[in-house]
Amino acid sequence: MDARRARLHNADGAAHASRDGASNAMDRCDLQPPLCIAALQQQLGEVTGRAVRCVQTHISWVLLDGERAWKIKKPVRLGFVDFGTLDARRRACVDELRLNRRLAPTLYLDVVPIRGSAAAPHFGGAGTAIDYAVCMRQFADSALLGRQVADGTIDGATIDRLAQRLGSFHAQAPRVVCRDADAEAQRVVQATAQVLATLAGHGGDARLPELAAWCREEATRLRPLFAARARRGWVREGHGDLHLDNLIDFGGDVTAFDCVEFDAGLRRIDIQADFAFVTMDLHAHGRADLAWRALDRWLEVTGDFAGMALHRYYAVYRALVRAMVSVLGPAAGNIDHVGVACALRDARDPRLLLMHGVSGSGKSVVARQLVQRVGAVCLRSDVERKRLLGLRALQSSAELDPALVYGAAMSRRTDARLRAAAAVVLRSGYPVIVDATFLRAAPRAALRALARALRVPFTIVDCSAPPALLRARVAARLRRGDDASEADCAVLERQLAQQQPLDAAERDACIAVDTARRVPDVAEIAARWRAMR
């Protein structure tokens, strides 16, 4: 991404049509051909009976009438966009509507022709179209997740819905046909180099040379993987600009809007690069807990654990892009994005934790809380087993043969998948939690051997509760239908009868948690896990 394109694109996204909190500097209407925007603003006010405000960005005028936002392309010709002709503006409006309806269909309403004359334009009516506008629903600034994070009003459920929505979007997004995977890898490397060169050109930050060296080394190391990911279909038609102010809770629908519609190259990217913007921005705003929660849910949907080998690189890149935007234009807040890039680069603490316990023992609840507290990637056997069967996490397997779903062959495949994913994530420098019953000794031994081979700490969290409470929890979970586990009380009884106890070496690496006595102290568990060597 060149500096000019980044500056103008991000400025346009940050001052989007529907934001009530646009800066005073943009509350103006510069009258330029082919339309008299002031006349259009007045005409819209007369029709709606409401005051209409004009917000101006680098490439758009936006009229806000209190219920609708009318986004009109400027007739500009810039290095990254050409809206110089009526047909180009029409096509850009159509593309903006089509692409953003993928994630925000209720927000983006229509492309509306503007008729009349340049001096007296109006929406609708008869006559030849002289321009076009994208019509959207207007929303309050408080709907933006960026504002919710700043105000401290965001909650975990909102993050879960966002990650679910974006995960489904990325999983289903059209794959980009890659005719030259090496060229795709080179494009990734060059984009980072351009951002770093732009930052260096503005000088003054002593941290940049070391960051640049790290990026070059990582790019060299990861280049074969960039190419392999392109060949395997992980480069897809994404969003391209998933920072917090492009994420919205619109009437309970938590999603993204304002994608990069004017440059296909910026949205046709590896899905890890797309989602890394979300996690980076949450880290940058001091919400590492929500960053890890979002990543956990997104990975559960996409299953892209192999892509975690690239996640750190892309998160650092996204932080550097935001640093570049700040030096090229008005600073977006007071965040030190170069410092964020350094922190994300250095945050390496690979360690392996196994959750252990029968169904209903509370191990998945503890695992979810540890993800946020420690910052870890969680692998759930119930989810990965279903993925191998072509099922979603909450999709029932009742119509399949139980011997296929829970037979020895599928158990071996599931265990192998968990080990392979854990190995990738650990090698990438992240803590890993594997959430399964681990009632058999062999799968525990295999993962302990993996930890030993990778020279990372190995820990077991052993969750337990009285049998009566276990039965009650399992029955309640089945009634709710909100968990990937399909274990019933009959399964629980078999587990209680057949479980193989931890041996002496495993007990030495064990943190025992009685989930019946009190609410588990996750901070204490996290501290003990971090202390394990």
Short mmCIF file of C-alpha atoms in Angstrom, two decimals:
data_model
loop_
_atom_site.label_atom_id
_atom_site.label_comp_id
_atom_site.label_asym_id
_atom_site.label_seq_id
_atom_site.Cartn_x
_atom_site.Cartn_y
_atom_site.Cartn_z
CA MET A 1 0.00 0.00 0.00
CA ASP A 2 1.55 3.32 -1.02
CA ALA A 3 1.56 6.22 1.41
CA ARG A 4 -0.85 8.41 -0.55
CA ARG A 5 -3.40 5.64 -0.88
CA ALA A 6 -3.19 4.73 2.80
CA ARG A 7 -3.59 8.34 3.92
CA LEU A 8 -6.61 9.07 1.78
CA HIS A 9 -8.33 5.73 2.22
CA ASN A 10 -8.04 5.72 5.99
CA ALA A 11 -9.11 9.36 6.23
CA ASP A 12 -12.22 8.56 4.25
CA GLY A 13 -13.02 5.55 6.40
CA ALA A 14 -12.47 7.43 9.65
CA ALA A 15 -14.93 10.16 8.69
CA HIS A 16 -17.63 7.85 7.36
CA ALA A 17 -21.10 9.02 6.38
CA SER A 18 -22.95 7.78 9.37
CA ARG A 19 -20.69 9.08 12.12
CA ASP A 20 -22.30 11.76 14.22
CA GLY A 21 -18.94 12.66 15.71
CA ALA A 22 -17.22 13.96 12.58
CA SER A 23 -14.72 16.74 13.18
CA ASN A 24 -15.62 20.39 12.71
CA ALA A 25 -13.00 20.60 10.00
CA MET A 26 -15.18 18.42 7.81
CA ASP A 27 -18.49 20.13 8.62
CA ARG A 28 -18.34 22.23 5.48
CA CYS A 29 -19.46 22.08 1.86
CA ASP A 30 -16.91 23.10 -0.74
CA LEU A 31 -18.92 23.73 -3.87
CA GLN A 32 -17.33 21.91 -6.79
CA PRO A 33 -18.74 20.80 -10.15
CA PRO A 34 -20.64 18.86 -11.34
CA LEU A 35 -23.06 19.35 -8.42
CA CYS A 36 -23.99 22.20 -6.12
CA ILE A 37 -23.91 20.23 -2.90
CA ALA A 38 -25.38 23.12 -0.91
CA ALA A 39 -28.43 23.13 -3.20
CA LEU A 40 -28.82 19.38 -2.83
CA GLN A 41 -28.50 19.75 0.94
CA GLN A 42 -31.23 22.39 0.98
CA GLN A 43 -33.53 20.34 -1.27
CA LEU A 44 -33.13 17.27 0.94
CA GLY A 45 -33.95 19.33 4.02
CA GLU A 46 -37.14 20.63 2.40
CA VAL A 47 -38.25 17.10 1.51
CA THR A 48 -37.48 15.52 4.89
CA GLY A 49 -38.36 18.50 7.08
CA ARG A 50 -35.15 17.91 9.04
CA ALA A 51 -31.87 19.76 9.32
CA VAL A 52 -29.29 18.26 6.97
CA ARG A 53 -25.60 18.28 7.74
CA CYS A 54 -22.81 17.92 5.19
CA VAL A 55 -19.69 15.96 6.04
CA GLN A 56 -16.78 16.05 3.62
CA THR A 57 -13.99 13.50 3.22
CA HIS A 58 -11.19 13.34 0.68
CA ILE A 59 -13.28 11.46 -1.87
CA SER A 60 -16.91 11.96 -0.83
CA TRP A 61 -19.58 14.40 0.27
CA VAL A 62 -22.05 12.93 2.74
CA LEU A 63 -25.42 14.46 3.56
CA LEU A 64 -26.88 13.43 6.93
CA ASP A 65 -30.60 14.04 7.32
CA GLY A 66 -31.13 12.41 10.71
CA GLU A 67 -32.39 9.11 9.29
CA ARG A 68 -30.42 8.59 6.10
CA ALA A 69 -26.87 9.18 4.95
CA TRP A 70 -26.40 10.09 1.26
CA LYS A 71 -22.84 9.48 0.11
CA ILE A 72 -21.84 11.21 -3.14
CA LYS A 73 -18.50 10.56 -4.84
CA LYS A 74 -16.34 13.57 -5.62
CA PRO A 75 -15.21 13.88 -9.26
CA VAL A 76 -11.58 13.36 -8.23
CA ARG A 77 -8.71 11.71 -10.04
CA LEU A 78 -6.11 10.50 -7.53
CA GLY A 79 -3.33 7.95 -7.54
CA PHE A 80 -5.56 5.22 -6.14
CA VAL A 81 -9.03 6.17 -7.44
CA ASP A 82 -10.56 7.79 -10.51
CA PHE A 83 -14.06 9.23 -10.12
CA GLY A 84 -13.60 11.68 -12.97
CA THR A 85 -16.54 10.49 -15.08
CA LEU A 86 -20.21 9.99 -14.34
CA ASP A 87 -20.01 6.32 -15.30
CA ALA A 88 -17.03 5.77 -13.01
CA ARG A 89 -18.95 7.29 -10.09
CA ARG A 90 -22.02 5.20 -10.88
CA ARG A 91 -19.96 2.02 -10.97
CA ALA A 92 -18.21 2.97 -7.72
CA CYS A 93 -21.57 3.47 -6.01
CA VAL A 94 -22.84 0.12 -7.30
CA ASP A 95 -19.65 -1.59 -6.08
CA GLU A 96 -19.89 0.07 -2.68
CA LEU A 97 -23.46 -1.11 -2.25
CA ARG A 98 -22.76 -4.65 -3.46
CA LEU A 99 -19.59 -5.19 -1.45
CA ASN A 100 -20.83 -3.72 1.81
CA ARG A 101 -24.11 -5.60 1.65
CA ARG A 102 -22.08 -8.77 2.19
CA LEU A 103 -21.67 -7.80 5.83
CA ALA A 104 -24.16 -4.96 6.39
CA PRO A 105 -27.23 -5.59 4.20
CA THR A 106 -29.60 -3.63 6.45
CA LEU A 107 -27.29 -0.62 6.62
CA TYR A 108 -26.74 -0.12 2.88
CA LEU A 109 -30.07 0.62 1.22
CA ASP A 110 -29.68 1.61 -2.42
CA VAL A 111 -27.90 3.54 -5.14
CA VAL A 112 -30.04 6.60 -5.86
CA PRO A 113 -29.79 8.71 -9.04
CA ILE A 114 -29.47 12.47 -8.70
CA ARG A 115 -31.42 14.35 -11.35
CA GLY A 116 -32.10 17.95 -12.30
CA SER A 117 -29.23 20.30 -13.06
CA ALA A 118 -25.86 21.02 -11.49
CA ALA A 119 -27.30 24.23 -10.06
CA ALA A 120 -30.55 22.65 -8.85
CA PRO A 121 -30.02 18.92 -8.27
CA HIS A 122 -32.49 16.65 -6.50
CA PHE A 123 -32.91 13.01 -5.55
CA GLY A 124 -35.42 11.04 -7.62
CA GLY A 125 -37.99 12.40 -10.02
CA ALA A 126 -37.89 12.33 -13.80
CA GLY A 127 -35.06 13.15 -16.14
CA THR A 128 -31.52 12.08 -16.87
CA ALA A 129 -29.23 11.15 -13.99
CA ILE A 130 -26.46 13.70 -13.51
CA ASP A 131 -24.86 11.85 -10.59
CA TYR A 132 -25.44 9.08 -8.04
CA ALA A 133 -25.45 8.58 -4.27
CA VAL A 134 -25.21 5.58 -1.99
CA CYS A 135 -28.11 5.75 0.46
CA MET A 136 -27.48 4.33 3.94
CA ARG A 137 -29.18 4.30 7.29
CA GLN A 138 -27.65 6.88 9.59
CA PHE A 139 -26.56 5.68 13.02
CA ALA A 140 -25.28 7.18 16.23
CA ASP A 141 -21.58 7.34 16.99
CA SER A 142 -22.24 5.13 20.03
CA ALA A 143 -22.95 2.21 17.68
CA LEU A 144 -19.31 2.09 16.60
CA LEU A 145 -17.20 -0.45 18.46
CA GLY A 146 -14.37 2.07 18.54
CA ARG A 147 -16.54 4.38 20.61
CA GLN A 148 -17.73 1.50 22.81
CA VAL A 149 -14.15 0.49 23.54
CA ALA A 150 -13.22 4.09 24.34
CA ASP A 151 -16.26 4.51 26.60
CA GLY A 152 -15.77 1.14 28.32
CA THR A 153 -19.26 0.00 27.33
CA ILE A 154 -18.31 -2.91 25.10
CA ASP A 155 -18.87 -6.43 26.44
CA GLY A 156 -17.69 -9.93 25.62
CA ALA A 157 -20.98 -10.96 24.02
CA THR A 158 -20.59 -8.18 21.44
CA ILE A 159 -17.07 -9.39 20.62
CA ASP A 160 -18.36 -12.96 20.29
CA ARG A 161 -21.05 -11.90 17.80
CA LEU A 162 -18.51 -9.88 15.82
CA ALA A 163 -16.01 -12.73 15.63
CA GLN A 164 -18.75 -15.18 14.64
CA ARG A 165 -19.94 -12.84 11.88
CA LEU A 166 -16.47 -12.12 10.50
CA GLY A 167 -15.43 -15.77 10.82
CA SER A 168 -18.43 -16.90 8.78
CA PHE A 169 -17.75 -14.12 6.26
CA HIS A 170 -14.11 -15.13 5.82
CA ALA A 171 -14.91 -18.85 5.67
CA GLN A 172 -17.42 -18.28 2.86
CA ALA A 173 -15.64 -15.45 1.01
CA PRO A 174 -14.78 -16.20 -2.63
CA ARG A 175 -11.25 -17.44 -3.09
CA VAL A 176 -9.01 -15.34 -5.28
CA VAL A 177 -7.63 -17.32 -8.19
CA CYS A 178 -3.86 -17.11 -7.79
CA ARG A 179 -1.93 -17.54 -11.02
CA ASP A 180 1.41 -16.54 -9.53
CA ALA A 181 1.79 -17.39 -5.83
CA ASP A 182 5.34 -16.05 -5.72
CA ALA A 183 4.12 -12.69 -7.00
CA GLU A 184 1.46 -12.69 -4.29
CA ALA A 185 4.15 -13.29 -1.67
CA GLN A 186 6.23 -10.47 -3.13
CA ARG A 187 3.23 -8.13 -2.96
CA VAL A 188 2.90 -8.79 0.80
CA VAL A 189 6.60 -8.14 1.38
CA GLN A 190 6.61 -4.96 -0.71
CA ALA A 191 3.55 -3.56 1.08
CA THR A 192 5.35 -3.80 4.42
CA ALA A 193 8.55 -2.34 2.98
CA GLN A 194 6.65 0.65 1.55
CA VAL A 195 5.00 1.43 4.87
CA LEU A 196 8.34 1.24 6.69
CA ALA A 197 10.00 3.43 4.06
CA THR A 198 7.29 6.05 4.46
CA LEU A 199 7.66 6.04 8.25
CA ALA A 200 11.45 6.27 7.96
CA GLY A 201 11.06 9.22 5.60
CA HIS A 202 9.31 11.11 8.36
CA GLY A 203 12.18 10.24 10.72
CA GLY A 204 12.62 10.64 14.41
CA ASP A 205 11.63 7.22 15.76
CA ALA A 206 14.65 5.26 16.95
CA ARG A 207 12.62 2.04 17.11
CA LEU A 208 12.03 1.84 13.37
CA PRO A 209 15.39 0.40 12.19
CA GLU A 210 15.05 -2.60 14.50
CA LEU A 211 11.42 -3.10 13.49
CA ALA A 212 12.38 -2.89 9.84
CA ALA A 213 15.10 -5.51 10.32
CA TRP A 214 12.63 -7.83 12.05
CA CYS A 215 10.12 -7.38 9.24
CA ARG A 216 12.74 -8.19 6.61
CA GLU A 217 13.85 -11.32 8.47
CA GLU A 218 10.27 -12.48 9.02
CA ALA A 219 9.34 -11.78 5.42
CA THR A 220 12.25 -13.91 4.21
CA ARG A 221 11.30 -16.73 6.59
CA LEU A 222 7.57 -16.58 5.83
CA ARG A 223 7.75 -15.95 2.11
CA PRO A 224 7.19 -19.63 1.16
CA LEU A 225 4.17 -19.68 3.45
CA PHE A 226 2.74 -16.49 1.91
CA ALA A 227 2.91 -18.23 -1.46
CA ALA A 228 1.55 -21.53 -0.17
CA ARG A 229 -1.41 -19.78 1.44
CA ALA A 230 -2.21 -18.08 -1.87
CA ARG A 231 -2.08 -21.41 -3.71
CA ARG A 232 -4.32 -23.09 -1.11
CA GLY A 233 -7.09 -20.50 -1.35
CA TRP A 234 -6.59 -18.49 1.85
CA VAL A 235 -6.36 -15.25 -0.14
CA ARG A 236 -9.97 -14.20 -0.45
CA GLU A 237 -12.31 -11.32 -1.22
CA GLY A 238 -12.29 -9.76 2.23
CA HIS A 239 -13.05 -6.37 3.76
CA GLY A 240 -9.63 -4.69 3.79
CA ASP A 241 -10.10 -2.14 6.59
CA LEU A 242 -11.37 -3.83 9.77
CA HIS A 243 -10.35 -1.21 12.32
CA LEU A 244 -12.67 -0.59 15.26
CA ASP A 245 -14.39 2.44 13.74
CA ASN A 246 -15.50 0.30 10.81
CA LEU A 247 -17.14 -2.20 13.17
CA ILE A 248 -20.67 -1.56 14.37
CA ASP A 249 -23.45 -2.84 16.61
CA PHE A 250 -26.41 -1.88 14.46
CA GLY A 251 -29.66 -2.93 16.09
CA GLY A 252 -28.01 -5.97 17.65
CA ASP A 253 -26.31 -6.95 14.39
CA VAL A 254 -22.58 -6.74 15.13
CA THR A 255 -20.73 -6.50 11.86
CA ALA A 256 -18.42 -4.43 9.64
CA PHE A 257 -19.11 -1.71 7.09
CA ASP A 258 -17.17 0.69 4.83
CA CYS A 259 -14.99 -1.93 3.15
CA VAL A 260 -12.36 -0.99 0.56
CA GLU A 261 -14.58 -0.81 -2.49
CA PHE A 262 -12.31 1.26 -4.74
CA ASP A 263 -9.24 -1.02 -4.79
CA ALA A 264 -9.69 -4.76 -5.19
CA GLY A 265 -6.05 -5.36 -4.28
CA LEU A 266 -6.56 -4.02 -0.76
CA ARG A 267 -9.44 -6.34 0.03
CA ARG A 268 -8.20 -9.45 -1.82
CA ILE A 269 -5.93 -10.62 0.97
CA ASP A 270 -5.16 -13.52 3.25
CA ILE A 271 -7.98 -13.79 5.78
CA GLN A 272 -5.38 -13.67 8.58
CA ALA A 273 -4.25 -10.27 7.30
CA ASP A 274 -7.86 -9.08 7.24
CA PHE A 275 -8.70 -10.20 10.77
CA ALA A 276 -5.35 -9.11 12.21
CA PHE A 277 -6.61 -5.53 11.95
CA VAL A 278 -9.31 -6.36 14.54
CA THR A 279 -6.93 -7.96 17.03
CA MET A 280 -4.25 -5.28 16.55
CA ASP A 281 -6.71 -2.45 17.12
CA LEU A 282 -8.06 -4.04 20.29
CA HIS A 283 -4.50 -4.47 21.58
CA ALA A 284 -3.76 -0.87 20.64
CA HIS A 285 -6.74 0.33 22.67
CA GLY A 286 -5.64 -1.59 25.75
CA ARG A 287 -8.11 -4.47 25.40
CA ALA A 288 -5.82 -7.46 24.96
CA ASP A 289 -8.47 -9.57 26.70
CA LEU A 290 -11.00 -8.82 23.98
CA ALA A 291 -8.40 -9.26 21.25
CA TRP A 292 -7.76 -12.80 22.40
CA ARG A 293 -11.45 -13.49 22.87
CA ALA A 294 -12.17 -12.29 19.33
CA LEU A 295 -9.34 -14.39 17.89
CA ASP A 296 -10.52 -17.46 19.83
CA ARG A 297 -14.04 -17.26 18.43
CA TRP A 298 -12.84 -16.40 14.91
CA LEU A 299 -10.51 -19.41 14.86
CA GLU A 300 -13.31 -21.63 16.12
CA VAL A 301 -15.37 -20.64 13.08
CA THR A 302 -12.65 -20.61 10.41
CA GLY A 303 -10.42 -23.40 11.72
CA ASP A 304 -7.44 -21.48 10.35
CA PHE A 305 -4.96 -22.46 13.05
CA ALA A 306 -2.28 -23.00 10.40
CA GLY A 307 -2.57 -19.31 9.56
CA MET A 308 -1.41 -18.36 13.06
CA ALA A 309 2.11 -18.73 11.69
CA LEU A 310 1.43 -15.41 9.89
CA HIS A 311 -0.76 -13.64 12.42
CA ARG A 312 2.03 -11.86 14.28
CA TYR A 313 3.55 -10.52 11.06
CA TYR A 314 0.19 -9.21 9.84
CA ALA A 315 -0.68 -7.66 13.22
CA VAL A 316 2.65 -5.80 13.26
CA TYR A 317 2.02 -4.67 9.68
CA ARG A 318 -1.43 -3.35 10.59
CA ALA A 319 0.03 -1.39 13.51
CA LEU A 320 2.64 0.13 11.21
CA VAL A 321 -0.04 1.14 8.70
CA ARG A 322 -1.90 2.99 11.45
CA ALA A 323 1.35 4.64 12.51
CA MET A 324 1.84 5.78 8.92
CA VAL A 325 -1.70 7.17 8.71
CA SER A 326 -1.00 9.19 11.86
CA VAL A 327 2.17 10.78 10.49
CA LEU A 328 0.63 11.54 7.08
CA GLY A 329 -2.58 13.11 8.32
CA PRO A 330 -4.42 14.18 11.45
CA ALA A 331 -3.38 11.93 14.32
CA ALA A 332 -6.03 9.36 15.21
CA GLY A 333 -5.97 9.71 18.99
CA ASN A 334 -2.80 9.45 21.00
CA ILE A 335 -1.93 5.80 20.43
CA ASP A 336 1.74 4.97 19.88
CA HIS A 337 1.27 2.49 17.06
CA VAL A 338 5.00 1.94 16.60
CA GLY A 339 5.06 0.91 20.25
CA VAL A 340 2.10 -1.39 19.60
CA ALA A 341 4.02 -2.98 16.72
CA CYS A 342 7.02 -3.56 18.98
CA ALA A 343 4.87 -5.09 21.71
CA LEU A 344 3.13 -7.46 19.28
CA ARG A 345 6.48 -8.45 17.80
CA ASP A 346 7.92 -9.27 21.22
CA ALA A 347 4.93 -11.01 22.84
CA ARG A 348 6.22 -14.57 22.62
CA ASP A 349 5.50 -17.09 25.37
CA PRO A 350 4.85 -20.54 23.89
CA ARG A 351 3.55 -22.99 26.48
CA LEU A 352 1.13 -25.89 26.35
CA LEU A 353 -1.79 -26.51 28.70
CA LEU A 354 -4.15 -29.49 28.65
CA MET A 355 -7.60 -29.22 30.18
CA HIS A 356 -8.47 -32.50 31.88
CA GLY A 357 -11.78 -33.73 33.26
CA VAL A 358 -15.01 -35.50 32.47
CA SER A 359 -17.97 -33.80 30.80
CA GLY A 360 -19.56 -31.15 32.98
CA SER A 361 -16.44 -30.58 35.07
CA GLY A 362 -16.21 -26.95 33.93
CA LYS A 363 -13.00 -27.27 31.94
CA SER A 364 -14.32 -25.40 28.88
CA VAL A 365 -15.50 -22.50 31.05
CA VAL A 366 -12.08 -22.26 32.70
CA ALA A 367 -10.35 -22.56 29.32
CA ARG A 368 -12.36 -19.66 27.86
CA GLN A 369 -11.47 -17.47 30.81
CA LEU A 370 -7.79 -18.38 30.56
CA VAL A 371 -7.78 -17.40 26.88
CA GLN A 372 -8.60 -13.83 27.87
CA ARG A 373 -6.52 -13.71 31.04
CA VAL A 374 -3.29 -15.16 29.62
CA GLY A 375 -3.68 -14.52 25.91
CA ALA A 376 -3.76 -17.96 24.34
CA VAL A 377 -5.15 -19.97 21.45
CA CYS A 378 -7.65 -22.63 22.47
CA LEU A 379 -8.25 -25.88 20.57
CA ARG A 380 -11.46 -27.74 21.43
CA SER A 381 -11.75 -31.42 20.61
CA ASP A 382 -15.56 -31.23 20.29
CA VAL A 383 -15.25 -28.45 17.69
CA GLU A 384 -12.41 -30.05 15.73
CA ARG A 385 -14.13 -33.45 15.68
CA LYS A 386 -17.18 -31.84 14.12
CA ARG A 387 -15.02 -29.89 11.68
CA LEU A 388 -13.54 -33.15 10.45
CA LEU A 389 -17.09 -34.37 9.87
CA GLY A 390 -17.98 -31.22 7.93
CA LEU A 391 -20.17 -29.87 10.73
CA ARG A 392 -20.23 -26.48 12.45
CA ALA A 393 -19.58 -26.23 16.17
CA LEU A 394 -23.25 -26.13 17.22
CA GLN A 395 -24.51 -28.40 14.45
CA SER A 396 -25.87 -31.73 15.64
CA SER A 397 -24.25 -34.99 14.60
CA ALA A 398 -27.37 -37.00 15.54
CA GLU A 399 -28.05 -38.02 11.95
CA LEU A 400 -24.59 -39.57 11.56
CA ASP A 401 -23.52 -43.04 12.59
CA PRO A 402 -22.28 -42.85 16.23
CA ALA A 403 -19.51 -45.30 15.32
CA LEU A 404 -18.28 -42.82 12.74
CA VAL A 405 -18.53 -39.81 15.06
CA TYR A 406 -17.11 -41.31 18.22
CA GLY A 407 -15.29 -44.41 16.99
CA ALA A 408 -11.59 -45.07 17.50
CA ALA A 409 -10.67 -43.94 13.98
CA MET A 410 -12.31 -40.54 14.39
CA SER A 411 -10.75 -40.15 17.85
CA ARG A 412 -7.32 -40.75 16.33
CA ARG A 413 -7.99 -38.22 13.56
CA THR A 414 -9.18 -35.65 16.10
CA ASP A 415 -6.14 -36.19 18.32
CA ALA A 416 -3.84 -35.82 15.31
CA ARG A 417 -5.56 -32.59 14.27
CA LEU A 418 -5.22 -31.15 17.78
CA ARG A 419 -1.49 -32.02 17.86
CA ALA A 420 -0.82 -30.57 14.41
CA ALA A 421 -2.63 -27.32 15.18
CA ALA A 422 -0.97 -27.03 18.60
CA ALA A 423 2.45 -27.49 17.00
CA VAL A 424 1.88 -24.66 14.49
CA VAL A 425 0.62 -22.24 17.13
CA LEU A 426 3.40 -23.08 19.60
CA ARG A 427 6.07 -22.65 16.94
CA SER A 428 4.51 -19.26 16.20
CA GLY A 429 5.22 -18.22 19.79
CA TYR A 430 1.74 -18.35 21.32
CA PRO A 431 0.44 -20.19 24.40
CA VAL A 432 -1.91 -23.06 23.54
CA ILE A 433 -4.79 -24.56 25.51
CA VAL A 434 -6.11 -27.93 24.33
CA ASP A 435 -9.62 -28.44 25.68
CA ALA A 436 -10.60 -32.11 25.74
CA THR A 437 -11.45 -34.69 28.40
CA PHE A 438 -8.01 -36.32 28.04
CA LEU A 439 -9.25 -39.31 30.03
CA ARG A 440 -6.93 -41.65 28.13
CA ALA A 441 -3.23 -41.63 28.88
CA ALA A 442 -1.99 -41.98 25.29
CA PRO A 443 -3.25 -38.62 23.92
CA ARG A 444 -1.87 -36.87 27.01
CA ALA A 445 1.50 -38.51 26.48
CA ALA A 446 1.57 -37.51 22.81
CA LEU A 447 1.02 -33.84 23.62
CA ARG A 448 3.53 -33.94 26.43
CA ALA A 449 6.04 -35.35 23.94
CA LEU A 450 5.23 -32.45 21.60
CA ALA A 451 5.93 -29.94 24.38
CA ARG A 452 9.20 -31.67 25.15
CA ALA A 453 10.24 -31.66 21.48
CA LEU A 454 9.45 -27.93 21.17
CA ARG A 455 11.02 -27.21 24.58
CA VAL A 456 7.98 -25.43 25.94
CA PRO A 457 6.41 -25.76 29.41
CA PHE A 458 3.71 -28.40 29.80
CA THR A 459 0.82 -28.08 32.25
CA ILE A 460 -2.43 -29.90 33.01
CA VAL A 461 -5.45 -28.21 34.57
CA ASP A 462 -7.49 -30.96 36.20
CA CYS A 463 -11.11 -29.90 36.73
CA SER A 464 -13.41 -31.90 39.00
CA ALA A 465 -16.83 -31.76 40.66
CA PRO A 466 -19.12 -34.25 42.47
CA PRO A 467 -20.97 -36.73 40.20
CA ALA A 468 -24.42 -35.31 41.03
CA LEU A 469 -23.32 -31.83 39.95
CA LEU A 470 -21.68 -33.23 36.82
CA ARG A 471 -24.94 -34.92 35.81
CA ALA A 472 -26.95 -31.76 36.42
CA ARG A 473 -24.54 -29.65 34.35
CA VAL A 474 -24.50 -32.10 31.43
CA ALA A 475 -28.29 -32.30 31.35
CA ALA A 476 -28.66 -28.50 31.50
CA ARG A 477 -26.11 -28.00 28.72
CA LEU A 478 -27.94 -30.41 26.43
CA ARG A 479 -31.21 -28.57 27.04
CA ARG A 480 -29.63 -25.22 26.20
CA GLY A 481 -28.01 -26.48 23.01
CA ASP A 482 -25.39 -23.71 23.15
CA ASP A 483 -22.25 -25.83 23.26
CA ALA A 484 -20.35 -28.00 20.80
CA SER A 485 -20.31 -30.92 23.25
CA GLU A 486 -23.03 -33.51 22.71
CA ALA A 487 -22.15 -35.64 25.73
CA ASP A 488 -25.18 -36.84 27.68
CA CYS A 489 -25.43 -38.50 31.07
CA ALA A 490 -24.80 -41.94 29.56
CA VAL A 491 -21.52 -40.70 28.10
CA LEU A 492 -20.65 -39.14 31.45
CA GLU A 493 -21.19 -42.45 33.27
CA ARG A 494 -18.85 -44.24 30.86
CA GLN A 495 -16.23 -41.54 31.34
CA LEU A 496 -16.40 -41.85 35.12
CA ALA A 497 -15.99 -45.62 34.88
CA GLN A 498 -13.25 -45.76 32.24
CA GLN A 499 -10.99 -42.73 32.85
CA GLN A 500 -7.28 -43.43 33.23
CA PRO A 501 -5.77 -41.51 36.16
CA LEU A 502 -2.85 -39.10 35.86
CA ASP A 503 0.52 -40.64 36.56
CA ALA A 504 3.11 -39.21 38.95
CA ALA A 505 4.84 -37.08 36.31
CA GLU A 506 1.52 -35.67 35.14
CA ARG A 507 0.50 -34.84 38.70
CA ASP A 508 3.72 -32.86 39.10
CA ALA A 509 2.64 -30.70 36.14
CA CYS A 510 -0.95 -30.44 37.33
CA ILE A 511 -3.09 -27.60 38.66
CA ALA A 512 -6.14 -29.07 40.40
CA VAL A 513 -9.35 -27.05 40.21
CA ASP A 514 -12.46 -28.00 42.17
CA THR A 515 -15.22 -26.26 40.22
CA ALA A 516 -17.88 -27.18 42.79
CA ARG A 517 -16.52 -25.41 45.86
CA ARG A 518 -16.29 -21.89 44.49
CA VAL A 519 -15.96 -19.93 41.29
CA PRO A 520 -12.49 -20.82 40.00
CA ASP A 521 -9.91 -18.10 40.57
CA VAL A 522 -8.75 -17.77 36.98
CA ALA A 523 -6.15 -15.15 37.92
CA GLU A 524 -4.55 -17.64 40.30
CA ILE A 525 -4.69 -20.45 37.73
CA ALA A 526 -3.13 -18.14 35.13
CA ALA A 527 -0.35 -17.12 37.51
CA ARG A 528 0.45 -20.74 38.33
CA TRP A 529 0.45 -21.65 34.64
CA ARG A 530 2.84 -18.83 33.80
CA ALA A 531 5.12 -19.97 36.62
CA MET A 532 5.37 -23.52 35.23
CA ARG A 533 8.73 -24.29 33.65
#
